Short mmCIF file of C-alpha atoms in Angstrom, two decimals:
data_model
loop_
_atom_site.label_atom_id
_atom_site.label_comp_id
_atom_site.label_asym_id
_atom_site.label_seq_id
_atom_site.Cartn_x
_atom_site.Cartn_y
_atom_site.Cartn_z
CA MET A 26 124.43 134.37 95.90
CA THR A 27 122.77 133.94 92.68
CA GLU A 28 120.23 131.15 92.87
CA LYS A 29 119.83 129.06 89.80
CA ALA A 30 116.61 127.99 88.42
CA PRO A 31 115.35 124.67 89.44
CA GLU A 32 116.59 121.99 86.87
CA SER A 33 114.02 119.38 85.95
CA GLY A 34 115.66 118.00 82.94
CA PRO A 35 114.58 118.16 79.34
CA GLN A 36 111.10 119.14 78.89
CA ASP A 37 109.62 116.67 76.38
CA PRO A 38 106.33 117.52 74.74
CA PRO A 39 103.42 115.55 76.39
CA ALA A 40 102.75 112.38 74.47
CA GLU A 41 100.04 109.69 74.60
CA GLY A 42 100.89 105.97 75.38
CA ARG A 43 99.28 102.73 76.25
CA VAL A 44 99.76 100.37 79.16
CA VAL A 45 101.47 97.16 77.94
CA ALA A 46 102.13 95.33 81.24
CA VAL A 47 101.38 95.70 84.96
CA ARG A 48 103.21 93.72 87.56
CA GLY A 49 102.36 94.96 90.97
CA SER A 50 103.92 98.34 91.20
CA VAL A 51 105.81 98.15 88.03
CA VAL A 52 104.04 99.49 84.81
CA ASP A 53 105.34 99.28 81.43
CA VAL A 54 103.97 101.84 78.75
CA ALA A 55 104.34 101.92 75.03
CA PHE A 56 104.85 105.26 73.36
CA PRO A 57 105.39 106.25 69.72
CA GLU A 58 108.98 105.88 68.75
CA GLY A 59 110.79 109.03 69.39
CA ALA A 60 108.41 110.28 71.93
CA LEU A 61 109.44 108.44 75.05
CA PRO A 62 109.51 110.43 78.18
CA ALA A 63 112.70 111.13 80.14
CA ARG A 64 113.72 109.19 83.20
CA HIS A 65 112.02 110.66 86.35
CA HIS A 66 109.26 112.15 84.39
CA VAL A 67 105.72 111.65 85.41
CA LEU A 68 103.01 109.74 83.63
CA HIS A 69 99.15 109.94 84.46
CA VAL A 70 97.89 106.34 83.82
CA GLY A 71 94.52 104.79 83.61
CA GLU A 72 91.03 106.12 82.91
CA GLY A 73 90.92 109.69 84.23
CA GLY A 74 94.80 109.54 85.03
CA GLY A 75 94.28 108.53 88.57
CA VAL A 76 97.59 106.52 88.93
CA VAL A 77 100.84 108.42 89.02
CA VAL A 78 103.85 106.43 87.57
CA GLU A 79 107.38 107.86 87.52
CA VAL A 80 109.65 106.63 84.66
CA ALA A 81 112.47 104.41 85.86
CA GLU A 82 114.08 103.10 82.53
CA HIS A 83 113.63 102.97 78.98
CA VAL A 84 113.17 99.20 78.04
CA ASP A 85 113.60 99.74 74.18
CA ARG A 86 112.86 102.39 71.61
CA GLY A 87 109.01 102.39 72.10
CA ARG A 88 108.64 101.33 75.75
CA VAL A 89 109.35 102.81 79.13
CA ARG A 90 109.11 101.06 82.76
CA GLY A 91 107.92 102.99 85.69
CA ILE A 92 107.19 102.57 89.24
CA ALA A 93 103.79 103.64 90.42
CA LEU A 94 103.44 105.96 93.23
CA ASP A 95 99.78 104.99 93.77
CA PRO A 96 98.14 101.67 94.11
CA THR A 97 97.80 99.94 90.54
CA ARG A 98 94.29 98.18 91.52
CA GLY A 99 92.16 98.40 88.59
CA LEU A 100 95.03 99.12 85.77
CA ALA A 101 94.80 96.98 82.80
CA ARG A 102 96.69 96.43 79.51
CA GLY A 103 95.42 98.93 77.01
CA ASP A 104 94.57 101.84 79.53
CA PRO A 105 95.79 105.19 78.30
CA ALA A 106 99.03 106.88 79.66
CA ARG A 107 99.62 110.53 79.39
CA ALA A 108 103.19 111.99 79.73
CA THR A 109 103.26 115.40 81.81
CA GLY A 110 106.55 116.37 80.23
CA GLY A 111 108.36 116.97 83.49
CA PRO A 112 109.13 115.22 86.95
CA LEU A 113 106.98 115.29 89.84
CA GLN A 114 106.42 118.61 91.46
CA VAL A 115 105.36 119.58 95.05
CA PRO A 116 103.94 122.81 96.34
CA VAL A 117 106.52 124.97 98.38
CA GLY A 118 106.32 128.17 100.54
CA ALA A 119 104.90 129.54 103.75
CA GLY A 120 101.47 128.43 103.07
CA LEU A 121 102.58 124.87 104.04
CA MET A 122 103.22 125.74 107.59
CA GLY A 123 101.14 123.52 109.87
CA ARG A 124 100.08 121.23 107.03
CA MET A 125 100.53 117.41 106.72
CA LEU A 126 101.29 116.33 103.05
CA ASN A 127 101.95 113.02 101.22
CA GLY A 128 105.09 112.77 99.00
CA GLN A 129 103.14 114.07 96.01
CA GLY A 130 102.31 117.36 97.87
CA GLU A 131 98.72 116.52 98.45
CA PRO A 132 97.30 117.18 101.85
CA ILE A 133 96.43 114.23 104.10
CA ASP A 134 95.33 116.22 107.24
CA GLY A 135 91.70 116.67 106.13
CA GLY A 136 92.22 120.20 105.12
CA GLY A 137 91.88 121.94 101.62
CA PRO A 138 94.63 122.42 99.10
CA PRO A 139 97.70 123.96 100.64
CA GLU A 140 98.25 127.66 99.83
CA SER A 141 101.43 127.42 97.60
CA GLU A 142 103.49 130.16 96.24
CA ASP A 143 104.91 127.96 93.64
CA ARG A 144 105.62 124.21 92.75
CA TRP A 145 109.18 122.73 92.46
CA PRO A 146 110.38 119.54 90.98
CA ILE A 147 111.53 117.16 93.55
CA HIS A 148 114.73 116.10 91.57
CA ARG A 149 117.15 118.98 91.88
CA PRO A 150 120.89 119.17 92.10
CA PRO A 151 122.64 119.77 95.35
CA LEU A 152 123.90 123.17 96.11
CA ALA A 153 127.09 124.01 94.17
CA LEU A 154 130.24 123.78 96.17
CA ALA A 155 130.84 127.50 95.46
CA ASP A 156 127.57 128.57 96.94
CA ARG A 157 127.87 126.55 100.22
CA VAL A 158 128.89 128.15 103.49
CA THR A 159 130.57 126.06 106.31
CA ARG A 160 130.39 127.36 109.84
CA SER A 161 132.07 125.91 112.85
CA GLU A 162 129.00 126.46 114.99
CA ILE A 163 127.00 124.05 117.15
CA PHE A 164 123.31 123.57 117.40
CA VAL A 165 122.32 123.63 120.99
CA THR A 166 119.36 121.38 121.52
CA GLY A 167 118.74 121.76 125.26
CA ILE A 168 119.26 117.95 125.63
CA LYS A 169 122.06 117.54 128.02
CA VAL A 170 123.67 114.41 126.68
CA LEU A 171 123.64 115.48 123.06
CA ASP A 172 125.03 118.97 123.79
CA LEU A 173 127.72 117.64 126.05
CA LEU A 174 128.95 114.56 124.24
CA ALA A 175 127.60 114.69 120.62
CA PRO A 176 126.95 118.34 119.79
CA LEU A 177 125.01 118.85 116.71
CA GLU A 178 126.28 121.06 113.81
CA ARG A 179 124.49 123.82 112.36
CA GLY A 180 123.84 123.15 108.85
CA GLY A 181 125.26 119.60 109.48
CA LYS A 182 123.72 115.97 109.60
CA ALA A 183 123.28 114.14 112.66
CA GLY A 184 122.01 110.41 112.93
CA LEU A 185 120.10 108.74 115.69
CA PHE A 186 121.26 105.05 115.51
CA GLY A 187 119.25 102.44 117.51
CA GLY A 188 117.10 99.34 117.13
CA ALA A 189 113.23 99.05 117.59
CA GLY A 190 111.72 100.73 120.60
CA VAL A 191 114.77 102.63 122.02
CA GLY A 192 113.55 106.21 121.81
CA LYS A 193 114.47 107.41 118.31
CA THR A 194 111.05 109.19 117.41
CA VAL A 195 110.74 110.52 121.06
CA LEU A 196 114.17 112.21 120.76
CA ILE A 197 113.06 113.61 117.25
CA THR A 198 109.79 115.02 118.53
CA GLU A 199 111.53 116.57 121.46
CA LEU A 200 114.00 118.35 119.16
CA ILE A 201 110.97 119.73 117.01
CA HIS A 202 109.54 121.12 120.24
CA ASN A 203 112.95 122.68 121.21
CA MET A 204 113.49 124.14 117.71
CA ALA A 205 109.95 125.57 117.69
CA THR A 206 110.05 127.28 121.17
CA GLU A 207 113.79 128.50 121.06
CA TYR A 208 114.60 129.37 117.38
CA GLN A 209 112.83 131.13 114.84
CA GLY A 210 113.30 128.58 112.25
CA VAL A 211 111.20 126.01 110.44
CA SER A 212 110.91 122.39 111.49
CA LEU A 213 110.26 119.99 108.59
CA PHE A 214 109.46 116.48 109.40
CA ALA A 215 109.69 113.77 106.78
CA GLY A 216 108.09 110.42 107.95
CA ILE A 217 109.50 107.62 105.59
CA GLY A 218 107.77 104.46 106.07
CA GLU A 219 105.93 105.47 109.20
CA ARG A 220 103.18 103.68 110.76
CA CYS A 221 99.83 105.52 110.41
CA ARG A 222 99.37 105.37 114.27
CA GLU A 223 102.77 107.21 114.65
CA ALA A 224 101.87 109.87 112.09
CA GLU A 225 98.49 110.55 113.69
CA GLU A 226 100.05 110.71 117.24
CA LEU A 227 102.95 113.03 116.24
CA TYR A 228 100.28 115.38 114.41
CA ARG A 229 98.23 115.59 117.51
CA GLU A 230 101.05 115.96 119.82
CA MET A 231 102.34 118.85 117.60
CA ARG A 232 99.00 120.47 117.48
CA ASP A 233 98.40 120.26 121.16
CA SER A 234 101.95 121.59 122.26
CA GLY A 235 101.39 124.53 119.95
CA VAL A 236 104.37 124.15 117.68
CA LEU A 237 102.48 122.87 114.60
CA GLY A 238 102.27 126.27 113.18
CA ASN A 239 106.07 126.27 112.69
CA THR A 240 106.16 122.67 111.28
CA VAL A 241 105.64 121.08 107.91
CA MET A 242 104.93 117.33 107.75
CA VAL A 243 105.51 115.10 104.77
CA PHE A 244 104.47 111.33 105.20
CA GLY A 245 104.99 108.39 103.11
CA GLN A 246 103.37 105.84 105.19
CA MET A 247 104.03 102.05 105.67
CA ASN A 248 101.14 101.10 103.71
CA GLU A 249 101.82 102.90 100.54
CA PRO A 250 103.67 101.56 97.50
CA PRO A 251 107.37 101.57 97.89
CA GLY A 252 107.85 104.23 94.91
CA ALA A 253 105.73 106.69 97.08
CA ARG A 254 107.99 106.07 100.04
CA PHE A 255 111.08 106.27 97.94
CA ARG A 256 110.29 109.81 97.02
CA VAL A 257 109.20 111.41 100.44
CA GLY A 258 112.77 112.38 101.26
CA GLN A 259 113.13 114.33 98.00
CA ALA A 260 109.93 116.02 98.55
CA ALA A 261 110.72 117.21 101.90
CA LEU A 262 114.19 118.42 100.72
CA THR A 263 112.57 120.37 98.11
CA ILE A 264 110.34 122.26 100.48
CA ALA A 265 113.23 122.79 102.89
CA GLU A 266 115.38 124.21 100.04
CA HIS A 267 112.64 126.68 99.08
CA PHE A 268 112.78 127.96 102.66
CA ARG A 269 116.47 128.36 102.69
CA ASP A 270 116.99 129.86 99.18
CA ARG A 271 113.85 131.97 98.75
CA GLN A 272 112.65 132.65 102.45
CA HIS A 273 116.25 132.87 103.80
CA ARG A 274 115.37 130.94 106.80
CA ASP A 275 117.01 128.28 108.83
CA VAL A 276 115.37 124.77 108.63
CA LEU A 277 115.81 121.84 110.86
CA LEU A 278 114.92 118.74 108.95
CA LEU A 279 114.12 115.70 110.81
CA VAL A 280 113.85 112.39 109.05
CA ASP A 281 112.20 109.37 110.59
CA ASN A 282 113.71 107.22 109.26
CA ILE A 283 116.49 106.83 106.89
CA PHE A 284 116.55 103.08 106.94
CA ARG A 285 113.04 103.03 105.51
CA PHE A 286 114.24 105.28 102.57
CA VAL A 287 117.07 102.59 101.88
CA GLN A 288 114.33 99.82 102.32
CA ALA A 289 112.08 101.50 99.97
CA GLY A 290 114.79 101.73 97.52
CA GLN A 291 115.67 98.03 98.00
CA GLU A 292 112.09 97.02 97.12
CA VAL A 293 112.10 99.34 94.03
CA SER A 294 115.38 97.83 92.81
CA GLY A 295 113.93 94.39 93.37
CA LEU A 296 110.72 95.25 91.27
CA MET A 297 112.98 96.37 88.52
CA GLY A 298 114.72 93.02 88.48
CA ARG A 299 118.09 94.27 89.53
CA ALA A 300 120.52 91.79 91.04
CA PRO A 301 120.82 92.37 94.76
CA SER A 302 124.28 93.42 96.41
CA ARG A 303 125.63 92.71 99.94
CA VAL A 304 123.04 91.48 102.42
CA GLY A 305 120.43 91.68 99.78
CA TYR A 306 120.63 95.54 99.48
CA GLN A 307 120.22 97.08 96.10
CA PRO A 308 123.53 97.73 94.13
CA THR A 309 122.63 101.59 93.93
CA LEU A 310 122.39 101.91 97.85
CA ALA A 311 125.40 104.26 98.06
CA THR A 312 124.48 106.31 95.04
CA GLU A 313 120.78 106.89 96.10
CA LEU A 314 121.61 107.57 99.85
CA ALA A 315 124.34 110.25 98.65
CA ALA A 316 121.86 111.91 96.14
CA LEU A 317 119.65 112.43 99.07
CA GLU A 318 122.13 113.44 101.81
CA GLU A 319 124.30 115.83 99.65
CA ARG A 320 121.14 118.24 99.21
CA VAL A 321 121.42 119.01 103.10
CA ALA A 322 123.74 121.98 103.05
CA SER A 323 124.17 125.68 104.26
CA ALA A 324 124.11 128.71 101.99
CA ALA A 325 124.78 132.28 102.79
CA THR A 326 121.12 132.86 103.12
CA GLY A 327 120.07 130.06 105.55
CA ALA A 328 121.04 126.55 106.67
CA ILE A 329 119.31 123.22 106.49
CA SER A 330 120.38 121.16 109.55
CA SER A 331 119.30 117.61 109.61
CA VAL A 332 118.68 115.08 112.40
CA GLN A 333 117.96 111.56 111.01
CA ALA A 334 116.69 108.47 112.82
CA VAL A 335 118.31 105.26 111.46
CA TYR A 336 116.77 102.05 112.42
CA VAL A 337 119.72 99.38 113.04
CA PRO A 338 118.58 95.92 111.99
CA ALA A 339 119.08 93.51 114.89
CA ASP A 340 121.20 96.27 116.53
CA ASP A 341 123.97 95.57 114.20
CA LEU A 342 126.01 98.71 113.47
CA THR A 343 127.90 96.87 110.62
CA ASP A 344 124.77 96.48 108.55
CA PRO A 345 125.34 98.29 105.18
CA ALA A 346 122.51 100.73 105.47
CA ALA A 347 124.05 101.99 108.88
CA THR A 348 127.65 102.14 107.53
CA HIS A 349 126.84 103.78 104.29
CA THR A 350 124.82 106.51 106.58
CA PHE A 351 127.87 106.99 108.96
CA GLY A 352 129.82 108.45 106.08
CA HIS A 353 127.46 111.48 105.63
CA LEU A 354 127.11 112.52 109.15
CA SER A 355 128.88 115.15 111.30
CA SER A 356 127.42 113.86 114.50
CA PHE A 357 126.24 110.32 115.42
CA VAL A 358 124.21 109.44 118.42
CA VAL A 359 123.81 105.66 119.23
CA LEU A 360 120.79 104.53 121.39
CA ALA A 361 121.40 101.55 123.40
CA ARG A 362 118.79 99.00 124.29
CA LYS A 363 120.81 98.20 127.57
CA ARG A 364 120.48 101.90 128.79
CA ALA A 365 116.84 101.67 128.07
CA SER A 366 116.08 98.72 130.05
CA GLU A 367 117.91 100.34 132.97
CA GLY A 368 115.46 103.30 132.74
CA LEU A 369 118.17 105.74 131.52
CA TYR A 370 116.34 107.98 129.10
CA PRO A 371 117.37 109.42 126.53
CA ALA A 372 118.82 106.05 126.09
CA VAL A 373 122.15 107.45 124.50
CA ASP A 374 125.25 105.42 124.86
CA PRO A 375 127.86 108.01 125.78
CA LEU A 376 130.80 105.81 124.77
CA ALA A 377 129.46 104.93 121.11
CA SER A 378 128.22 108.48 120.36
CA ASP A 379 130.50 111.25 119.05
CA SER A 380 130.68 114.48 116.87
CA LYS A 381 133.17 116.00 114.77
CA MET A 382 132.24 119.22 116.46
CA LEU A 383 133.48 117.97 120.04
CA ALA A 384 136.89 119.73 119.48
CA PRO A 385 138.41 122.49 121.57
CA GLN A 386 138.68 125.05 118.66
CA VAL A 387 134.81 124.62 118.06
CA VAL A 388 133.09 124.03 121.52
CA GLY A 389 136.00 125.68 123.67
CA ARG A 390 138.69 124.12 125.90
CA ARG A 391 136.34 123.88 128.98
CA HIS A 392 133.51 122.02 127.27
CA TYR A 393 136.01 119.57 125.50
CA ASP A 394 137.93 118.85 128.75
CA ILE A 395 134.58 118.14 130.71
CA ALA A 396 133.18 115.94 127.96
CA ARG A 397 136.65 113.99 127.80
CA ARG A 398 136.70 113.64 131.66
CA VAL A 399 132.86 112.37 131.68
CA ARG A 400 133.61 109.88 128.92
CA ARG A 401 136.84 108.48 130.55
CA THR A 402 134.89 108.20 133.96
CA LEU A 403 132.02 106.25 132.26
CA ALA A 404 134.57 104.13 130.26
CA GLU A 405 136.44 103.27 133.64
CA TYR A 406 133.25 102.30 135.29
CA GLU A 407 132.25 100.14 132.30
CA GLU A 408 135.60 98.20 132.66
CA LEU A 409 134.84 97.78 136.51
CA LYS A 410 131.38 96.41 136.00
CA ASP A 411 132.66 92.79 135.51
CA LEU A 412 134.87 93.00 138.59
CA ILE A 413 131.94 94.38 140.66
CA SER A 414 129.54 91.64 139.56
CA MET A 415 132.26 88.93 140.63
CA LEU A 416 133.72 90.39 143.82
CA GLY A 417 131.30 93.12 144.93
CA LEU A 418 131.98 96.92 145.34
CA GLU A 419 133.79 96.28 148.61
CA GLU A 420 136.74 94.80 146.99
CA LEU A 421 137.57 97.81 144.90
CA SER A 422 140.22 100.40 145.76
CA ASN A 423 139.05 103.57 147.17
CA GLU A 424 139.99 105.43 143.94
CA ASP A 425 137.84 102.87 141.86
CA ARG A 426 135.03 103.33 144.24
CA ARG A 427 135.14 107.10 143.83
CA THR A 428 135.05 106.49 140.01
CA VAL A 429 132.04 104.30 140.36
CA ASN A 430 130.41 106.93 142.61
CA ARG A 431 131.09 109.51 139.99
CA ALA A 432 129.93 107.38 136.92
CA ARG A 433 126.57 106.37 138.58
CA ARG A 434 125.86 109.94 139.30
CA LEU A 435 126.75 111.26 135.89
CA GLU A 436 124.67 108.41 134.18
CA ARG A 437 121.62 109.68 136.31
CA PHE A 438 122.34 113.41 135.80
CA LEU A 439 122.37 112.83 131.94
CA THR A 440 119.05 111.55 131.94
CA GLN A 441 116.25 114.21 131.25
CA PRO A 442 112.58 114.64 131.41
CA PHE A 443 111.07 115.65 127.93
CA PHE A 444 108.17 117.88 127.25
CA THR A 445 106.71 115.46 124.77
CA THR A 446 106.64 112.63 127.30
CA GLU A 447 105.03 114.57 130.21
CA HIS A 448 101.85 112.61 130.05
CA PHE A 449 103.80 109.33 130.23
CA THR A 450 106.37 109.96 132.99
CA GLY A 451 104.58 112.60 135.09
CA HIS A 452 107.83 114.62 134.99
CA ALA A 453 107.58 118.11 133.80
CA GLY A 454 109.86 118.78 130.69
CA GLU A 455 112.95 120.90 130.88
CA ARG A 456 115.20 122.43 128.43
CA VAL A 457 118.73 122.68 129.94
CA PRO A 458 121.15 125.48 128.71
CA LEU A 459 124.61 124.20 127.68
CA GLU A 460 126.30 126.29 130.48
CA ALA A 461 123.97 124.52 133.21
CA THR A 462 124.97 121.05 131.77
CA LEU A 463 128.65 121.76 131.82
CA SER A 464 128.49 123.36 135.37
CA GLY A 465 126.70 120.14 136.63
CA CYS A 466 129.01 117.74 135.21
CA GLU A 467 131.99 119.62 136.46
CA ARG A 468 130.57 119.58 140.11
CA ILE A 469 129.81 115.92 139.81
CA LEU A 470 133.41 115.11 138.67
CA ALA A 471 134.59 117.30 141.54
CA ASP A 472 132.69 114.89 143.83
CA ASP A 473 130.49 117.83 145.09
CA TYR A 474 127.38 115.25 145.01
CA ALA A 475 129.41 112.28 146.59
CA ASP A 476 126.93 112.18 149.51
CA VAL A 477 123.83 112.88 147.56
CA PRO A 478 121.61 109.82 146.80
CA GLU A 479 121.85 108.88 143.19
CA ARG A 480 118.08 109.12 142.74
CA ARG A 481 118.12 112.76 143.47
CA LEU A 482 119.98 113.20 140.26
CA TYR A 483 117.55 111.13 138.27
CA MET A 484 115.30 113.01 135.61
CA VAL A 485 116.29 116.37 136.82
CA GLY A 486 117.18 119.55 134.52
CA ALA A 487 120.02 121.63 135.70
CA ILE A 488 122.06 120.66 138.79
CA ASP A 489 120.49 123.70 140.66
CA ASP A 490 117.21 121.72 140.79
CA VAL A 491 118.93 119.09 143.06
CA ASP A 492 120.18 122.03 145.34
CA ALA A 493 116.79 123.53 145.46
CA GLU A 494 115.13 120.06 146.36
CA ALA A 495 117.88 119.52 149.04
CA ALA A 496 117.18 122.90 150.43
CA ALA A 497 113.41 122.55 150.63
#
């Protein structure tokens, strides 16, 4: 594949301007007529050029309006503004491994400047259709419920949907751990609108578990201006594209979370004075989300696989942010608050989660049949719950009792101890091979464990662990 040079739009000659208005994060700058910088170009504003502003629109023939990527405290009318002649650029290359950066590519981990081979503009076109490679290949995570019921696509996009506190970030950190220990790829974490506490804890956990050296972390934290949070995703994708196109490596891009990207775009849209659309979201929601998502693609030289946490406001999956995200995904995993309250972790809803990879021609007939039988058993149990609550288990037929017996054991077997939560749960983490997951579910469906107490199947790895405990 012949790689095209990064496109950054027309390179205007640097020009000098003056600030004419500052309204929060919105900055208006006047330039000489004919010297207006292009959209997405960067301005350095203020004495010393300490505030970075990205041009969002041309107001008239002599004035541009931009969104500040830094706090605008101290800016005043009449302050100088210098056009850089190009868009925001971030460092790329292997020198970023183990580092934590902000959306402008600056280190925020207390270390020195990153060792960068090059700098690429964050606004790049998606991979051309002729250069894309599609593979019907699953990405085995070692997490039982994902590999069985919602297998991830290598080079595809998976979404983790859930409200606050149901385990999206924990699931993402476990995926980073498994990627670093099992695959020779690069993990790239994009924290959009993360709390400072979460960023610090994640960095420390990655360092202590020994996987930080294979990870690049890019953060736009919750306390930063909306313009900075809005550009974190593009900055992370640019770094991922360099690993894919120049170093020919597979990249696992983890985003936490996409709703914060949409929310930052909503804030930017409001600051620019655009009329809101449905439920108050920006009218450009679909376009902005597509511009980000379409850059996640596989080439002949390597693949970018993405797992994205998606906060669901009020647990409402019909929210526009959630529905627009659904259309870009090959796998979607729904985390249910009800399962979390029952202590079933990871709190994945097995009936609401699905994947286009779960087809017999992709995963094989055996995997497909087991997954279908597991889902049918759990669905029948869900239908019987109301009857059980009213009449009791004793009033069910023998066949229905067997269904309940299997379903409750399957629910517990699909829980799993994580490496990243060992210090919370006291259970040693386990990565379970796909074959062990299939074998365990098959044996439970065959009633091999009908007489084994349910608790024996809770928070175990492979089914062999249950046999070993029984033999001890």
